[in-house]
Coordinates of C-alpha atoms in Angstrom, one line a residue:
Chain J
M25 CA 146.8 103.5 134.1
S26 CA 150.1 102.5 133.3
V27 CA 151.5 99.5 135.2
L28 CA 155.2 100.5 134.3
P29 CA 155.3 104.3 134.5
I30 CA 157.4 106.0 131.9
T31 CA 159.8 108.3 133.6
K32 CA 161.3 111.3 131.5
P33 CA 164.7 110.8 130.3
S34 CA 167.5 113.1 130.0
A35 CA 168.5 114.1 126.6
S36 CA 171.9 112.9 126.9
T37 CA 170.9 109.4 127.5
R38 CA 167.8 109.4 125.0
K39 CA 168.2 106.8 122.3
R40 CA 166.2 106.6 119.0
A41 CA 164.5 103.3 119.2
V42 CA 164.0 100.1 121.5
L43 CA 163.4 97.0 119.4
L44 CA 161.8 94.1 121.6
A45 CA 161.8 90.2 120.8
D46 CA 159.0 89.5 118.3
H47 CA 158.1 86.1 120.3
A48 CA 156.9 88.3 123.3
F49 CA 153.9 89.4 121.2
F50 CA 150.9 88.0 119.8
I51 CA 150.1 89.2 116.4
R52 CA 147.0 89.5 114.6
V53 CA 145.7 91.2 111.4
V54 CA 142.3 92.8 112.2
P55 CA 139.9 93.6 109.4
L56 CA 138.4 97.2 109.5
A57 CA 134.8 97.9 108.4
E58 CA 134.7 99.6 105.0
G59 CA 134.8 103.4 105.5
T60 CA 136.6 103.4 108.8
L61 CA 138.1 106.8 109.6
P62 CA 141.7 107.2 110.6
A63 CA 140.4 108.7 113.9
E64 CA 138.4 105.6 114.6
V65 CA 141.3 103.1 114.1
P66 CA 142.6 103.4 117.6
G67 CA 139.1 102.6 119.1
Q68 CA 138.8 99.5 116.7
V69 CA 142.1 98.3 117.7
E70 CA 141.3 98.5 121.4
L71 CA 138.0 96.7 120.6
A72 CA 139.7 93.9 118.7
L73 CA 142.2 93.6 121.7
E74 CA 139.5 93.3 124.3
G75 CA 138.0 90.4 122.3
L76 CA 141.5 88.7 121.5
T77 CA 143.0 88.7 124.8
P78 CA 141.9 87.9 128.4
F79 CA 143.4 91.1 129.6
S80 CA 142.2 94.6 129.6
V81 CA 143.9 97.1 127.3
A82 CA 145.5 98.7 130.3
Q83 CA 147.3 95.4 131.1
L84 CA 148.8 95.3 127.6
C85 CA 151.6 96.8 125.7
Y86 CA 150.4 97.1 122.3
G87 CA 150.8 98.9 119.0
Y88 CA 149.3 98.8 115.5
F89 CA 150.3 99.4 112.0
A90 CA 147.5 101.2 110.0
A91 CA 147.8 102.7 106.4
P92 CA 145.4 105.3 104.7
G93 CA 142.8 103.2 102.8
A94 CA 143.7 99.9 104.1
N95 CA 140.9 97.6 104.9
R96 CA 142.9 95.9 107.8
V97 CA 145.1 96.8 110.7
L98 CA 148.2 94.8 112.0
V99 CA 147.8 94.6 116.0
Y100 CA 150.5 93.5 118.3
A101 CA 150.4 93.2 121.9
A102 CA 152.0 91.5 125.1
Y103 CA 151.2 91.3 128.6
R104 CA 152.7 94.1 130.4
R105 CA 154.2 92.1 133.4
K106 CA 156.4 90.3 130.7
F107 CA 158.6 93.4 131.0
T108 CA 160.5 94.4 134.0
V109 CA 160.7 97.9 135.7
E110 CA 164.2 98.2 134.3
D111 CA 163.0 97.6 130.9
A112 CA 160.4 100.2 131.4
A113 CA 163.2 102.5 132.6
A114 CA 165.2 101.6 129.3
W115 CA 162.1 102.5 127.4
A116 CA 161.4 105.9 128.9
E117 CA 164.8 106.8 127.2
A118 CA 163.7 105.8 123.7
D119 CA 161.7 107.8 121.1
V120 CA 160.0 104.8 120.1
V121 CA 159.6 101.1 121.5
L122 CA 158.3 98.3 119.1
P123 CA 158.7 94.8 118.4
A124 CA 161.6 94.1 116.0
F125 CA 159.5 93.0 113.1
A126 CA 157.4 96.0 113.3
A127 CA 160.5 98.1 112.3
C128 CA 160.0 96.2 108.9
L129 CA 156.3 97.3 108.4
G130 CA 157.4 100.7 106.9
L131 CA 158.5 98.9 103.8
A132 CA 155.0 98.8 102.5
P133 CA 155.6 97.3 99.0
D134 CA 153.2 97.9 96.4
H135 CA 153.6 94.4 95.0
P136 CA 153.3 91.0 96.8
R137 CA 156.4 90.4 98.8
A138 CA 157.7 88.2 101.8
L139 CA 160.3 88.6 104.3
L140 CA 161.9 86.3 106.9
V141 CA 163.0 88.5 109.7
A142 CA 165.8 86.7 111.6
G143 CA 166.5 87.9 115.2
A144 CA 168.8 86.7 118.0
D145 CA 166.0 84.4 119.6
F146 CA 163.1 84.7 117.0
I147 CA 162.2 84.4 113.4
T148 CA 159.3 86.2 111.9
A149 CA 157.6 85.7 108.6
I150 CA 155.9 88.8 107.1
G151 CA 153.8 88.6 103.9
W152 CA 152.2 91.5 101.8
D153 CA 149.9 90.9 99.3
G154 CA 150.6 94.3 97.4
R155 CA 147.1 95.5 97.8
T156 CA 147.6 97.6 100.9
A157 CA 150.6 98.7 103.0
V158 CA 149.5 96.5 106.0
P159 CA 150.7 93.0 105.6
A160 CA 148.4 90.2 105.2
I161 CA 150.2 87.7 107.3
V162 CA 152.6 87.8 110.2
R163 CA 153.9 84.9 111.9
T164 CA 156.9 84.5 114.7
R165 CA 158.6 81.7 116.3
A166 CA 160.9 81.8 119.2
V167 CA 164.2 80.0 118.8
E168 CA 167.1 79.4 121.4
A169 CA 169.6 82.2 120.9
D170 CA 172.2 79.3 120.7
A171 CA 170.2 76.9 118.7
P172 CA 172.1 75.0 115.9
A173 CA 171.7 76.0 112.4
D174 CA 169.5 73.2 111.5
T175 CA 167.1 74.1 114.2
R176 CA 166.7 77.4 112.9
A177 CA 166.5 76.1 109.4
V178 CA 163.5 73.9 110.5
V179 CA 161.8 76.9 111.9
E180 CA 162.4 78.9 108.8
A181 CA 161.0 76.2 106.5
E182 CA 158.0 76.0 108.8
L183 CA 157.4 79.8 108.5
T184 CA 158.2 79.7 104.8
A185 CA 155.4 77.2 104.4
Q186 CA 152.9 79.6 105.9
L187 CA 153.9 82.0 103.1
K188 CA 153.1 79.7 100.3
D189 CA 150.7 82.3 98.8
F190 CA 153.4 85.0 98.6
P191 CA 156.6 85.1 96.6
T192 CA 159.8 83.2 97.9
P193 CA 160.6 85.0 101.2
V194 CA 163.8 87.2 101.3
K195 CA 165.7 86.5 104.6
V196 CA 166.8 89.7 106.3
A197 CA 168.4 90.2 109.8
A198 CA 166.2 92.0 112.3
P199 CA 166.7 95.7 112.2
A200 CA 169.2 97.0 114.7
E201 CA 168.1 99.7 117.2
T202 CA 171.4 101.7 116.7
L203 CA 170.8 102.0 113.0
S204 CA 167.5 103.8 113.3
R205 CA 167.4 107.5 112.2
I206 CA 165.2 110.3 111.3
G207 CA 165.2 110.6 107.5
D208 CA 163.4 112.2 104.7
R209 CA 160.3 110.0 105.3
G210 CA 160.5 110.4 109.3
L211 CA 161.6 107.5 111.4
E212 CA 163.7 105.1 109.3
F213 CA 165.2 101.7 109.9
P214 CA 167.7 99.8 107.4
V215 CA 166.0 96.5 106.4
G216 CA 168.6 94.5 104.3
D217 CA 169.1 96.8 101.2
L218 CA 165.7 98.5 101.9
V219 CA 164.6 101.4 104.1
S220 CA 161.6 101.1 106.2
G221 CA 160.1 104.5 107.2
F222 CA 157.3 105.7 109.3
T223 CA 155.5 109.0 109.2
S224 CA 154.8 111.1 112.4
T225 CA 151.1 109.8 112.3
Q226 CA 152.4 106.3 112.3
F227 CA 155.1 107.0 114.9
D228 CA 152.9 106.9 117.9
A229 CA 150.6 104.0 116.6
I230 CA 153.4 101.6 116.4
D231 CA 155.0 102.3 119.8
V232 CA 154.0 99.8 122.4
R233 CA 154.0 102.1 125.4
D234 CA 151.1 103.4 127.2
K235 CA 149.1 105.7 124.8
A236 CA 148.2 108.2 127.6
D237 CA 152.0 108.5 128.6
L238 CA 152.7 108.8 124.9
A239 CA 150.1 111.7 124.4
A240 CA 151.8 113.4 127.5
R241 CA 155.2 113.0 125.8
R242 CA 153.9 114.4 122.7
R243 CA 152.6 117.3 124.6
D244 CA 155.8 117.9 126.4
R245 CA 157.8 117.6 123.1
A246 CA 155.5 120.1 121.6
R247 CA 155.9 122.6 124.4
D248 CA 159.7 121.9 124.5
L249 CA 159.9 122.5 120.8
F250 CA 157.9 125.8 121.1
L251 CA 160.1 127.0 123.9
W252 CA 163.3 125.9 122.0
R253 CA 162.0 127.7 119.0
A254 CA 161.4 130.9 121.0
F255 CA 164.8 130.5 122.6
L256 CA 166.2 130.3 119.2
G257 CA 164.2 133.3 118.1
S258 CA 165.5 135.4 120.9
A259 CA 169.0 134.3 120.0
A260 CA 168.5 135.3 116.6
A261 CA 167.1 138.7 117.6
I262 CA 170.1 139.3 119.8
G263 CA 172.3 138.3 116.8
V264 CA 170.6 140.7 114.6
A265 CA 170.9 143.4 117.3
V266 CA 174.6 142.7 117.7
L267 CA 174.8 142.9 113.7
L268 CA 172.9 146.1 113.6
Q269 CA 174.9 147.6 116.4
L270 CA 178.2 146.8 114.5
G271 CA 176.8 148.0 111.4
L272 CA 175.6 151.4 113.1
Q273 CA 179.1 152.0 114.6
G274 CA 180.6 151.4 111.2
G275 CA 177.8 153.8 109.9
Q276 CA 178.7 156.3 112.5
L277 CA 182.5 156.3 111.6
W278 CA 181.1 156.6 107.9
L279 CA 178.7 159.4 108.8
K280 CA 181.5 161.2 110.8
S281 CA 183.9 161.1 107.5
Q282 CA 181.0 162.6 105.6
G283 CA 180.4 165.3 108.2
M284 CA 184.2 166.3 108.1
R285 CA 183.8 166.1 104.3
A286 CA 180.8 168.5 104.5
A287 CA 182.7 170.8 106.8
A288 CA 185.9 170.8 104.6
Q289 CA 183.9 171.9 101.6
A290 CA 181.5 174.2 103.5
P291 CA 183.6 177.3 103.3
A292 CA 184.2 176.7 99.2
A293 CA 180.4 176.0 98.9
R294 CA 179.3 179.1 101.0
K295 CA 181.9 181.2 99.1
I296 CA 180.3 180.5 95.7
E297 CA 176.8 180.9 97.1
T298 CA 177.7 184.3 98.4
E299 CA 179.3 185.1 95.0
M300 CA 176.1 184.3 93.2
N301 CA 174.1 186.2 95.7
L302 CA 176.1 189.2 95.6
A303 CA 176.2 188.9 91.6
N304 CA 172.5 188.8 91.7
R305 CA 172.4 192.0 94.1
I306 CA 174.9 193.8 91.7
E307 CA 172.5 192.7 89.0
E308 CA 169.7 194.3 90.8
L309 CA 171.6 197.5 91.3
S310 CA 171.8 197.9 87.7
T311 CA 168.4 196.6 86.6
R312 CA 166.0 196.4 89.4
R313 CA 166.6 199.1 91.7
L314 CA 164.6 200.0 94.8
M315 CA 162.4 202.9 93.9
P316 CA 161.0 204.2 97.1
I317 CA 160.2 207.7 96.0
R318 CA 158.3 206.4 92.9
M319 CA 156.3 204.0 95.2
L320 CA 155.4 207.2 97.3
E321 CA 154.4 209.1 94.1
I322 CA 152.1 206.2 93.1
V323 CA 150.3 205.8 96.5
N324 CA 150.1 209.6 97.0
E325 CA 148.1 210.0 93.7
K326 CA 145.0 208.4 95.3
R327 CA 145.4 209.3 98.9
P328 CA 142.4 211.2 100.4
R329 CA 143.2 214.4 102.1
T330 CA 141.9 213.0 105.5
I331 CA 144.6 210.3 105.4
Q332 CA 148.1 211.2 106.8
F333 CA 151.0 208.8 106.4
L334 CA 152.9 208.4 109.6
R335 CA 155.7 205.8 108.4
T336 CA 156.5 204.3 105.2
A337 CA 159.0 201.4 104.7
T338 CA 160.1 199.3 101.8
K339 CA 160.1 195.4 102.1
G340 CA 162.2 194.2 99.3
L341 CA 162.2 195.6 95.9
Y342 CA 158.4 195.8 95.3
D343 CA 156.5 196.0 98.5
L344 CA 155.8 199.3 100.5
E345 CA 154.4 199.3 103.9
I346 CA 152.3 202.2 105.0
E347 CA 151.4 203.1 108.6
G348 CA 148.7 206.0 108.5
Q349 CA 146.0 207.6 110.4
T350 CA 142.6 209.3 109.6
N351 CA 139.6 210.7 111.3
T352 CA 137.4 209.4 108.6
T353 CA 137.4 205.6 108.8
P354 CA 135.6 204.8 105.5
D355 CA 138.4 206.7 103.7
V356 CA 140.7 203.8 104.6
F357 CA 138.7 201.4 102.6
N358 CA 137.9 203.7 99.9
Y359 CA 141.6 204.3 99.5
Q360 CA 142.6 200.7 99.5
A361 CA 140.1 200.1 96.7
A362 CA 141.4 203.1 94.8
L363 CA 144.9 201.8 95.1
K364 CA 143.7 198.4 94.0
D365 CA 142.5 200.0 90.8
L366 CA 145.7 201.5 90.0
P367 CA 147.5 199.6 87.1
A368 CA 150.9 199.9 88.8
C369 CA 149.5 197.9 92.0
E370 CA 149.4 194.2 92.0
R371 CA 148.1 193.7 95.5
V372 CA 146.9 195.9 98.5
V373 CA 146.5 194.3 101.7
L374 CA 145.1 196.0 104.8
G375 CA 146.7 194.9 107.9
Q376 CA 146.0 195.9 111.5
T377 CA 143.3 198.6 111.9
T378 CA 142.5 200.2 115.4
D379 CA 140.2 203.0 116.1
R380 CA 141.0 205.2 119.2
G381 CA 139.4 208.5 120.2
G382 CA 137.9 209.1 116.7
I383 CA 141.3 208.5 115.0
T384 CA 141.8 205.3 113.0
H385 CA 145.2 203.9 112.7
F386 CA 145.8 201.3 109.7
T387 CA 148.6 199.3 108.0
L388 CA 148.7 199.1 104.2
T389 CA 150.9 196.6 102.3
V390 CA 151.2 197.6 98.8
T391 CA 152.7 195.2 96.3
F392 CA 153.8 197.0 93.0
K393 CA 154.1 195.3 89.5
P394 CA 157.7 195.2 88.7
E395 CA 157.2 197.1 85.2
A396 CA 155.8 200.0 87.1
L397 CA 159.0 200.5 89.0
R398 CA 161.5 199.8 86.2
P399 CA 164.5 202.3 86.5
A400 CA 165.8 204.1 83.5
P401 CA 168.8 202.1 81.8
P402 CA 172.1 203.0 83.3
S403 CA 173.9 205.8 81.5
Chain L
M19 CA 173.1 123.9 122.9
K20 CA 169.9 121.9 121.8
T21 CA 170.8 119.1 124.1
F22 CA 171.6 121.5 127.0
F23 CA 168.2 123.3 126.5
F24 CA 166.3 120.0 126.4
S25 CA 167.9 118.6 129.5
R26 CA 166.9 121.5 131.7
H27 CA 163.9 121.6 133.8
M28 CA 160.6 123.3 132.4
R29 CA 161.0 126.4 134.8
E30 CA 164.6 126.9 133.7
K31 CA 163.6 126.4 130.1
I32 CA 160.9 129.1 130.4
L33 CA 163.4 131.5 132.4
L34 CA 166.2 131.0 129.9
T35 CA 163.6 131.8 127.1
M36 CA 162.3 134.7 128.8
L37 CA 165.8 136.3 129.7
L38 CA 166.8 135.8 126.3
A39 CA 163.8 137.3 124.7
L40 CA 164.0 140.3 127.2
V41 CA 167.5 140.9 126.4
G42 CA 166.8 140.5 122.7
L43 CA 163.6 142.9 122.9
V44 CA 165.5 145.6 124.7
W45 CA 168.6 145.4 122.7
L46 CA 166.6 145.6 119.6
G47 CA 164.5 148.4 120.9
R48 CA 167.8 150.4 121.8
V49 CA 169.5 149.6 118.4
G50 CA 166.2 150.6 116.5
R51 CA 166.2 153.9 118.2
S52 CA 169.8 154.4 117.4
A53 CA 169.1 153.3 113.7
R54 CA 166.4 156.0 113.5
V55 CA 168.7 158.8 114.7
F56 CA 171.5 157.6 112.4
L57 CA 169.0 157.6 109.4
L58 CA 167.9 161.1 110.3
E59 CA 171.7 162.3 110.6
W60 CA 172.4 160.5 107.4
R61 CA 169.6 162.2 105.5
A62 CA 170.5 165.7 106.9
N63 CA 174.1 165.1 105.9
A64 CA 173.4 163.7 102.4
A65 CA 171.0 166.7 101.9
V66 CA 174.1 169.2 103.1
L67 CA 176.5 167.2 100.8
A68 CA 174.1 167.3 97.8
T69 CA 173.5 171.1 98.2
Q70 CA 177.3 171.7 98.6
Q71 CA 178.0 169.6 95.4
Q72 CA 175.4 171.4 93.5
W73 CA 177.4 174.8 94.5
L74 CA 180.7 173.3 93.7
N75 CA 179.4 171.7 90.4
N76 CA 178.2 175.3 89.2
R77 CA 181.3 177.1 90.4
A78 CA 182.7 178.1 86.9
G79 CA 179.0 179.1 85.8
I80 CA 178.4 181.3 88.8
E81 CA 182.0 182.8 88.5
A82 CA 181.5 183.6 84.9
A83 CA 178.0 185.0 85.7
A84 CA 179.6 187.1 88.6
A85 CA 182.4 188.3 86.4
K86 CA 179.6 189.1 83.7
S87 CA 177.6 191.1 86.3
I88 CA 180.6 193.4 87.1
A89 CA 182.0 193.7 83.5
H90 CA 180.1 197.0 82.9
L91 CA 181.4 198.6 86.1
D92 CA 184.5 200.8 86.1
P93 CA 186.6 199.6 89.1
A94 CA 187.8 203.4 89.7
R95 CA 184.3 204.3 90.4
T96 CA 183.6 201.6 92.9
F97 CA 183.4 202.3 96.6
S98 CA 185.0 200.6 99.6
S99 CA 183.2 200.9 103.0
P100 CA 185.3 204.1 104.1
R101 CA 184.9 205.6 100.5
L102 CA 181.1 204.9 100.9
L103 CA 180.9 206.7 104.2
G104 CA 182.8 209.5 102.6
E105 CA 180.5 209.7 99.6
L106 CA 177.5 209.6 101.8
S107 CA 178.9 212.5 103.8
T108 CA 179.7 214.4 100.7
I109 CA 175.9 213.9 99.5
A110 CA 174.6 215.0 102.7
D111 CA 176.9 218.1 102.6
Q112 CA 175.5 218.9 99.1
V113 CA 171.8 218.7 100.0
G114 CA 172.3 220.6 103.3
V115 CA 171.5 217.8 105.8
R116 CA 175.0 217.0 107.1
N117 CA 174.2 217.9 110.6
N118 CA 171.3 215.7 110.8
T119 CA 173.0 212.6 109.4
A120 CA 174.5 209.7 111.0
S121 CA 176.0 206.8 109.1
E122 CA 177.1 203.2 110.2
I123 CA 178.9 200.4 108.5
L124 CA 176.9 197.3 108.7
G125 CA 179.3 195.0 107.0
T126 CA 181.2 193.8 103.9
E127 CA 180.6 190.6 101.9
P128 CA 183.7 189.7 99.9
T129 CA 184.1 187.3 97.1
N130 CA 187.1 186.5 95.0
Q131 CA 186.2 189.2 92.4
F132 CA 184.3 191.9 94.4
S133 CA 182.9 193.0 97.7
V134 CA 179.6 194.5 98.7
N135 CA 179.6 196.9 101.5
T136 CA 176.5 197.9 103.4
V137 CA 175.9 201.2 105.3
Q138 CA 172.9 202.5 107.2
V139 CA 172.2 206.1 106.7
A140 CA 170.0 207.9 109.1
V141 CA 168.6 211.5 108.3
R142 CA 166.8 213.1 111.1
N143 CA 164.3 216.2 110.9
A144 CA 164.9 216.8 107.2
D145 CA 162.2 218.4 105.1
L146 CA 161.0 216.6 102.0
P147 CA 162.8 218.5 99.2
S148 CA 166.3 217.7 101.1
L149 CA 165.5 214.2 101.2
L150 CA 164.4 214.0 97.5
N151 CA 167.6 215.6 96.6
F152 CA 169.6 213.3 98.8
Y153 CA 167.8 210.2 97.1
G154 CA 168.3 211.9 93.5
E155 CA 172.2 212.2 94.4
L156 CA 172.2 208.5 95.4
D157 CA 170.4 207.5 92.4
K158 CA 172.9 209.1 90.1
R159 CA 175.5 206.9 91.5
A160 CA 173.7 203.7 90.6
P161 CA 174.8 201.1 90.0
Y162 CA 178.0 201.7 92.1
I163 CA 175.8 202.9 95.1
G164 CA 172.4 201.2 95.6
L165 CA 169.6 201.8 97.9
E166 CA 168.4 198.5 99.6
Q167 CA 165.9 199.6 102.1
F168 CA 164.2 202.8 102.8
S169 CA 161.7 204.0 105.5
L170 CA 160.2 207.4 106.0
T171 CA 158.8 208.5 109.4
V172 CA 156.8 211.7 110.1
N173 CA 158.4 213.6 113.2
P174 CA 155.6 213.7 115.5
A175 CA 156.7 217.0 117.0
N176 CA 156.5 218.8 113.5
P177 CA 154.9 216.9 110.7
S178 CA 156.7 219.0 108.0
L179 CA 160.0 217.4 109.1
L180 CA 160.9 213.8 108.2
N181 CA 163.2 211.1 109.5
A182 CA 164.5 208.8 106.9
V183 CA 166.7 205.5 107.4
M184 CA 168.3 204.0 104.4
R185 CA 170.4 200.9 103.9
V186 CA 172.9 201.6 101.3
S187 CA 175.3 199.3 99.5
S188 CA 178.3 199.6 97.2
V189 CA 180.2 197.6 94.8
E190 CA 184.0 197.3 95.2
I191 CA 185.7 195.3 92.6
N192 CA 188.8 193.6 93.9
R193 CA 191.5 194.3 90.9

């Protein structure tokens, strides 16, 4: 349960980082058992805090800095009542709240290095041994904001003495809240000429606010982000629809012009088509004339005397449709078979056949071979 | 915009997103249907234009083929629609079925070089020899006059008499 509840800020008043005075925190480097998984680190930190302080974890504002593969974790904590309700309100507006020195932890040098971080009312010494990204030692001292230079020099000398196992410390000003930014490596703070960066995994760990509230804020952020992306997606869909609509309107204009072009050249094309069709018909008149009498002669050769033709009609140049009747039904099939055997006939199809009062009515369609109906050359 | 969105209450964010999503979906759906119709029209139009272009590209060849098809015809022996009617009447007279014959002009299909005229002739209650003579006379006039369709029906009242319906066409050279 958070003593200082975090209220939700409005986006317009939100700021990136709140950096607290280092001297408000006690800072310890806690060793981790070998093989500790990243998911187990928060529990180890809480256990360590229970042992290191007379307060319960719920009464503390704490954060920690861990790194993959590191055999230690840097823990910093402050009694929650050190901070006022107004402070908490200001924190609610921030993306991250941490002591100023913690902003330098993202430097993570791969070789031994020491820093003296000078704030308005504190000076903090940080020493990395180069084996892991987690510092081996962090010491902080409070100084009066208006302390004379020689007083500050004494404090710096004292802290430098504690960094005797490290290279000569580099003195840097404490990072400024307003200079924090989201960069290539995540959250970044300028530290002297260097940049201290934190990944998204480290982001919540270094924050000293209540972890449950932070988890809730993270969920809210994820939900807001999802909605924002859905909003953007919908806006993009509308944008695409607008573009398509405009494209279609342009396309309709183009299609209309194409339609007008087709209408304009249709008479000419139709005329050419007609000319070709008529030329073919004239050609047919000379070479492939309709020969209905020759057709009748051929089909009459094999006609049984019992079959009478009622109607014959040509269909195209080579087909003859015969409607006939007979009082001897089998003769219809015999006649069809006889026609099929004729060399002049290509195909004989028996159509509708009905029998009424002993009279069978039938339809035969005979397709002749073109060579059987070839006319004599024009004289 | 992002600042405005994130500063809204949750229900406002959800409402805004749903509203925008609904508008987007409906609009995209309508545009999609219009696009499909447009695509169909475009394809149909493209097919028409391609066919037309094919005819236009082959114009010279078709005109040459048409000219060749009528090259062996004597313009003086070709028949206009009235002349065709008159000729059919003459043939009917020659074979003795004039009183049983009815003719009707069905139409004329003109081109730049020639026209094809079509007439339907019906000969009622004629005997077979007369019809064969009629057909024979028509055949003599080929290719200036051609038979395009022929149907023969037995007269139910008198099976020795026949009804014939013929569609006859003639070539008319425009010179």
